[in-house]
XYZ file of C-alpha atoms in Angstrom:
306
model
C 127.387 97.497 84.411
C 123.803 96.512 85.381
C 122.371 98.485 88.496
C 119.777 97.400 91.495
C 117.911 99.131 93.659
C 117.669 96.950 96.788
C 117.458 99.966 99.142
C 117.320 103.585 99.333
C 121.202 103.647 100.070
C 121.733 102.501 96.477
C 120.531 105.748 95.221
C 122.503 108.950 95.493
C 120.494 112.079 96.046
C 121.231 113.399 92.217
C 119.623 109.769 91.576
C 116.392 110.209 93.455
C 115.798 113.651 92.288
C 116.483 112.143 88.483
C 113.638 109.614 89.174
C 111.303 112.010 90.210
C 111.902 114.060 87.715
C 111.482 111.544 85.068
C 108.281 110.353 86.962
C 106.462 113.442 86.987
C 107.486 113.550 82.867
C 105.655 109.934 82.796
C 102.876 110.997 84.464
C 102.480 113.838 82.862
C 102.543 112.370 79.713
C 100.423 109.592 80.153
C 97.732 111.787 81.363
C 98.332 113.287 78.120
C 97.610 110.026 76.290
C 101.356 110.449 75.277
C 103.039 107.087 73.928
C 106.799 106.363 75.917
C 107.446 102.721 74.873
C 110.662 102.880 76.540
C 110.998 99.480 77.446
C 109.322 97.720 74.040
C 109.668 94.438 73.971
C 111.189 93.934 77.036
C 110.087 91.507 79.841
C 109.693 92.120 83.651
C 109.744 88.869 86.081
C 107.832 89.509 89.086
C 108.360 87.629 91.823
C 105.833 87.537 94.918
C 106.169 85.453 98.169
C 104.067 88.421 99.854
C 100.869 89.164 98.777
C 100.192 92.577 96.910
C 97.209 95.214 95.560
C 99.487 98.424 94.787
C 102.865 96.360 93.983
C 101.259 93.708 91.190
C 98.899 96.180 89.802
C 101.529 99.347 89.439
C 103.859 97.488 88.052
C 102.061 95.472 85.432
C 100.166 98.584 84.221
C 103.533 100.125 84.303
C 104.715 97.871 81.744
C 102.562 97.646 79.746
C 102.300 101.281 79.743
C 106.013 101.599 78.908
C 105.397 99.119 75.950
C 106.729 96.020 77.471
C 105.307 92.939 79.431
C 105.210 91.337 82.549
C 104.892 88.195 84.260
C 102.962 87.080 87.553
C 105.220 84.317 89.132
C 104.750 83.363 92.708
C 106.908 80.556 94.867
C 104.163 77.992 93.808
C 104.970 78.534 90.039
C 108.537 78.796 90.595
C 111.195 76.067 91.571
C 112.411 77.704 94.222
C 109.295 77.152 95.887
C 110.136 72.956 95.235
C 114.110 74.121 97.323
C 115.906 75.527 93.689
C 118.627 77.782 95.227
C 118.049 81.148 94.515
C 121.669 81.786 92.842
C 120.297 78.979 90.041
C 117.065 80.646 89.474
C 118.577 84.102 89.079
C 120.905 82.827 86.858
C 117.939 80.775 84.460
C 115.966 83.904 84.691
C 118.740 86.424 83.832
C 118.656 84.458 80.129
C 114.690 85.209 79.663
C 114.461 89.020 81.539
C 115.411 91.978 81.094
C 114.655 92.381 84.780
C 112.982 91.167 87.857
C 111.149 92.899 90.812
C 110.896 90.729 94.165
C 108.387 91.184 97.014
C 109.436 88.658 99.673
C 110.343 88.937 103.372
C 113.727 88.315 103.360
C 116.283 91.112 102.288
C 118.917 88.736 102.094
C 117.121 86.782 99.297
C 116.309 90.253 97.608
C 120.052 90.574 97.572
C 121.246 87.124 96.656
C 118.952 87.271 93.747
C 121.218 90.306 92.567
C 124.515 89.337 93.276
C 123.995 85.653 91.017
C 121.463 87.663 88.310
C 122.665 89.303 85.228
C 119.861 91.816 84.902
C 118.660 94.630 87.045
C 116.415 93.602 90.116
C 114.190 95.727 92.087
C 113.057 95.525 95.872
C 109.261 95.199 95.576
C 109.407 94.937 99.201
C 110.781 93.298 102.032
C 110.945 92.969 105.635
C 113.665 95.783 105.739
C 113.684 98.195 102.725
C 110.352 99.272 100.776
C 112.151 102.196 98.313
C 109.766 102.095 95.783
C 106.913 103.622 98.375
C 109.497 105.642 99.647
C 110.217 107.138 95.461
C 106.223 107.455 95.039
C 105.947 109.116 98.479
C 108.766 112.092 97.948
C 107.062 112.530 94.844
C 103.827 112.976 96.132
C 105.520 115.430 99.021
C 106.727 117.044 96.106
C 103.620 117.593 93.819
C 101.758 118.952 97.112
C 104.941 121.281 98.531
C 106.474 122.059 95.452
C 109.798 121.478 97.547
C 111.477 118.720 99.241
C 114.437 120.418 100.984
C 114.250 122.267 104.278
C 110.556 120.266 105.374
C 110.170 118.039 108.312
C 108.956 114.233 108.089
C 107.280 112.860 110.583
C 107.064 109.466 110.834
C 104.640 108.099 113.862
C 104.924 104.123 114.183
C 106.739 100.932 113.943
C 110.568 101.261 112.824
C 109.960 98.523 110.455
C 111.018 99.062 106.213
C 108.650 102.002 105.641
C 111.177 104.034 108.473
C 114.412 102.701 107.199
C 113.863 103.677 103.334
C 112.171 106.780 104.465
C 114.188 107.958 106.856
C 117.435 107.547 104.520
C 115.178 109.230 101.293
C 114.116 111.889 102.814
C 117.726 112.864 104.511
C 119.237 112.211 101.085
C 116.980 114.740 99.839
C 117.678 117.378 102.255
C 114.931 116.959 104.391
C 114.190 117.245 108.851
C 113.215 113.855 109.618
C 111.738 113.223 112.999
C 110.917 109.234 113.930
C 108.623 108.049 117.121
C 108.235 104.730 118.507
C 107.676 102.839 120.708
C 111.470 102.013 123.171
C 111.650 98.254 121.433
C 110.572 98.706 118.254
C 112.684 101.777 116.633
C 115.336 101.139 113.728
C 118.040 98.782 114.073
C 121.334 100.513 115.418
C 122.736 100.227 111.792
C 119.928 102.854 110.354
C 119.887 105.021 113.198
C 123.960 105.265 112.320
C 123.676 105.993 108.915
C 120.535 107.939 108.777
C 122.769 110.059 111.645
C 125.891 110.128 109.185
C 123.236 111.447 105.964
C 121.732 114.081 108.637
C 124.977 115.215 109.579
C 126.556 115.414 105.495
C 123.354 117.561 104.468
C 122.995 119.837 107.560
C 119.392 118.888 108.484
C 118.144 117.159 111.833
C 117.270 113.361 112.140
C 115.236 112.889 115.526
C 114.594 109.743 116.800
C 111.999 110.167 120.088
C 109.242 107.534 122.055
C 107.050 110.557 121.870
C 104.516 111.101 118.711
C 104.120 115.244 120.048
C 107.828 115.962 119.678
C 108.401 114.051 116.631
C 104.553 115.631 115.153
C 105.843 119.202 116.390
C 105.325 121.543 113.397
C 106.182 118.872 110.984
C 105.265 119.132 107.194
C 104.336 115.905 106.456
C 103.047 113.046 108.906
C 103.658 109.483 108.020
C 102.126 106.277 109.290
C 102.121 102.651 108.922
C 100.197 99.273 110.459
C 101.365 98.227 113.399
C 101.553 94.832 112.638
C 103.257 94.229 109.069
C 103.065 91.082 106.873
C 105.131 88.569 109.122
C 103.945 90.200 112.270
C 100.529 89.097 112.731
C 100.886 86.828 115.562
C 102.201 90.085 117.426
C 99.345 91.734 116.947
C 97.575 92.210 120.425
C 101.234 92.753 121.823
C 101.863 95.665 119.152
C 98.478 97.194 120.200
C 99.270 97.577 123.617
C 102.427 99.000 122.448
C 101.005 101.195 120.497
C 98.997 103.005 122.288
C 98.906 106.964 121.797
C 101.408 106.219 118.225
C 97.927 107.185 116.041
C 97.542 109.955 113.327
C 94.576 112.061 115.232
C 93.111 115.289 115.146
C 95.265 116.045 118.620
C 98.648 115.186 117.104
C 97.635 117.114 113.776
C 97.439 119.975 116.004
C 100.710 119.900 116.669
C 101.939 119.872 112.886
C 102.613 122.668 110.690
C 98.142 124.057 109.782
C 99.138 122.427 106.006
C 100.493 119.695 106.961
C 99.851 116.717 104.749
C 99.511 113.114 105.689
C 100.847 110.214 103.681
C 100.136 106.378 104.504
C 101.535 103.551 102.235
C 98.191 101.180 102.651
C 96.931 99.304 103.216
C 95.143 101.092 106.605
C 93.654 99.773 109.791
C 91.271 102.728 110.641
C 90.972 103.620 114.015
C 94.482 101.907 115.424
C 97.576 103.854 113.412
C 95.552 106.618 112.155
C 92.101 107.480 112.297
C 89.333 107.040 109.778
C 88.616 110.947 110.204
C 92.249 111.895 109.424
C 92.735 109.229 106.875
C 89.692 110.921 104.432
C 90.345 113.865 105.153
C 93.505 113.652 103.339
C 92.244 111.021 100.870
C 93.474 112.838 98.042
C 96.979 112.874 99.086
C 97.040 109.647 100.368
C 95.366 107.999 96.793
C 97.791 110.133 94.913
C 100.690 108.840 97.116
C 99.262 105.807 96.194
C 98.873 106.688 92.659
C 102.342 107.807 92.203
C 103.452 103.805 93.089
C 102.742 103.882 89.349
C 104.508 106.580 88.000
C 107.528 106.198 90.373
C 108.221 102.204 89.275
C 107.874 103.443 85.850
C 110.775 105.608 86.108
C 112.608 103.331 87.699
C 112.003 100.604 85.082
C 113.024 103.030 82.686
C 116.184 103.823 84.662
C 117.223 100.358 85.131
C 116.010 98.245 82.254
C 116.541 101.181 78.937
């Protein structure tokens, strides 16, 4: 029986912890200039009706990488860009793939692409989930703690996809997660519930606050995003009065646990949700979060599509 992963809440936590594991092997190994053509000869359809750096470019060097190929397709190339349903072009594609990847902004499209395709698909992105960040940041967290269970998250910002697949990740894992945003813009009612119910079955605390101090008080790891995500833009000078005081600064860093490391999915907008002095001087984890986009899709390629 084929498998998705459409959200975080499709993995269990012995799943996550599998994919990391099998993404630090990949990475390891192709640091090493260590062949793993798992997927040889096998195709990847990419679909894109958001634009992309880290999505495209991870996971076409991640195929390759794993010995198979992928291909580019956007609404414009496809029919469903001309009003094909997308139950008909699942099921055309299902017959040339061996899996797809969407980025779009609809998760119901994400899911109806599943339910009428034969072959695994995988949430590139969309205006509610983003769990492949969400894999490539615990891994990061994990490379730089050398633990995931017992730290606190703190994620400063909208409650937009980055906050639901983190929140539910990071409880899955075993970690404190700590959310703060603004009164009308924090996670639907339907996170909040089950990111309470996860909180409750691993013993850790899920905070949701308006205030950036409590949620940044001697947290491990601080998390940001844009205000304004793809879809959004028109609400830009409304979100940036909104806003105001949710920013990644020295002052809220001196709130956070003295190694606390900061983690941003990209791309930034310097000097509104973080600042351009915090942002470099975590660079490295930031790039390697970004990095690990690579090495996280790989293992879920692997995971899906062997």
């Amino acid at each position: 029986m084929k498998k998705d992963l459409l959200k975080m809440d499709d993995l269990s936590k012995e799943e996550i912890l599998d994919i990391l594991n099998l993404a630090d092997q990949l990475k390891y190994e192709q640091k090493h200039d260590i062949e793993h053509h798992h997927l040889k000869d096998k195709s990847l359809g990419m679909i894109f009706e958001k634009s992309s750096t880290r999505t495209r470019v991870s996971f076409e060097v991640g195929m390759y990488q794993l010995g198979g190929n992928s291909l580019f397709l956007t609404d414009r190339d496809l029919q469903i860009g001309r009003g094909e349903p997308m139950e008909d072009t699942a099921r055309s594609l299902s017959r040339f793939l061996q899996g797809i990847m969407i980025r779009t902004f609809s998760q119901e499209e994400a899911e109806k692409l599943a339910k009428y395709s034969s072959i695994p698909i995988i949430n590139g992105l969309t205006d509610v989930e983003h769990p492949c960040q969400v894999l490539a940041d615990l891994m990061t967290i994990r490379e730089n703690k050398n633990i995931l269970e017992g730290l606190k998250v703190a994620f400063i910002g909208d409650g937009n996809n980055m906050a639901n697949s983190l929140m539910i990740g990071c409880l899955k894992v075993g970690m404190n997660f700590a959310i703060a945003s603004p009164k009308d813009y924090t996670p639907s009612d339907v996170y909040l519930s089950r990111a309470t119910e996860i909180a409750e079955k691993e013993g850790v605390t899920f905070t949701v606050t308006t205030s950036p101090a409590e949620a940044a008080k001697d947290a491990d790891v601080l998390i940001t995003d844009v205000w304004a995500s793809m879809g959004h833009e028109d609400e830009a000078e409304l979100r940036t009065k909104a806003f105001e005081g949710f920013q990644i600064n020295k002052e809220l860093m001196a709130l956070s646990d003295k190694n606390a490391m900061v983690l941003h999915c990209l791309p930034a907008h310097r000097g509104e949700e973080i600042t351009s002095e915090i942002l470099e001087e975590h660079a490295n984890s930031i790039f390697d979060e970004s990095e690990n986009r690579l090495h996280a899709q790989k293992a879920v390629l692997v995971k899906l599509m062997k």
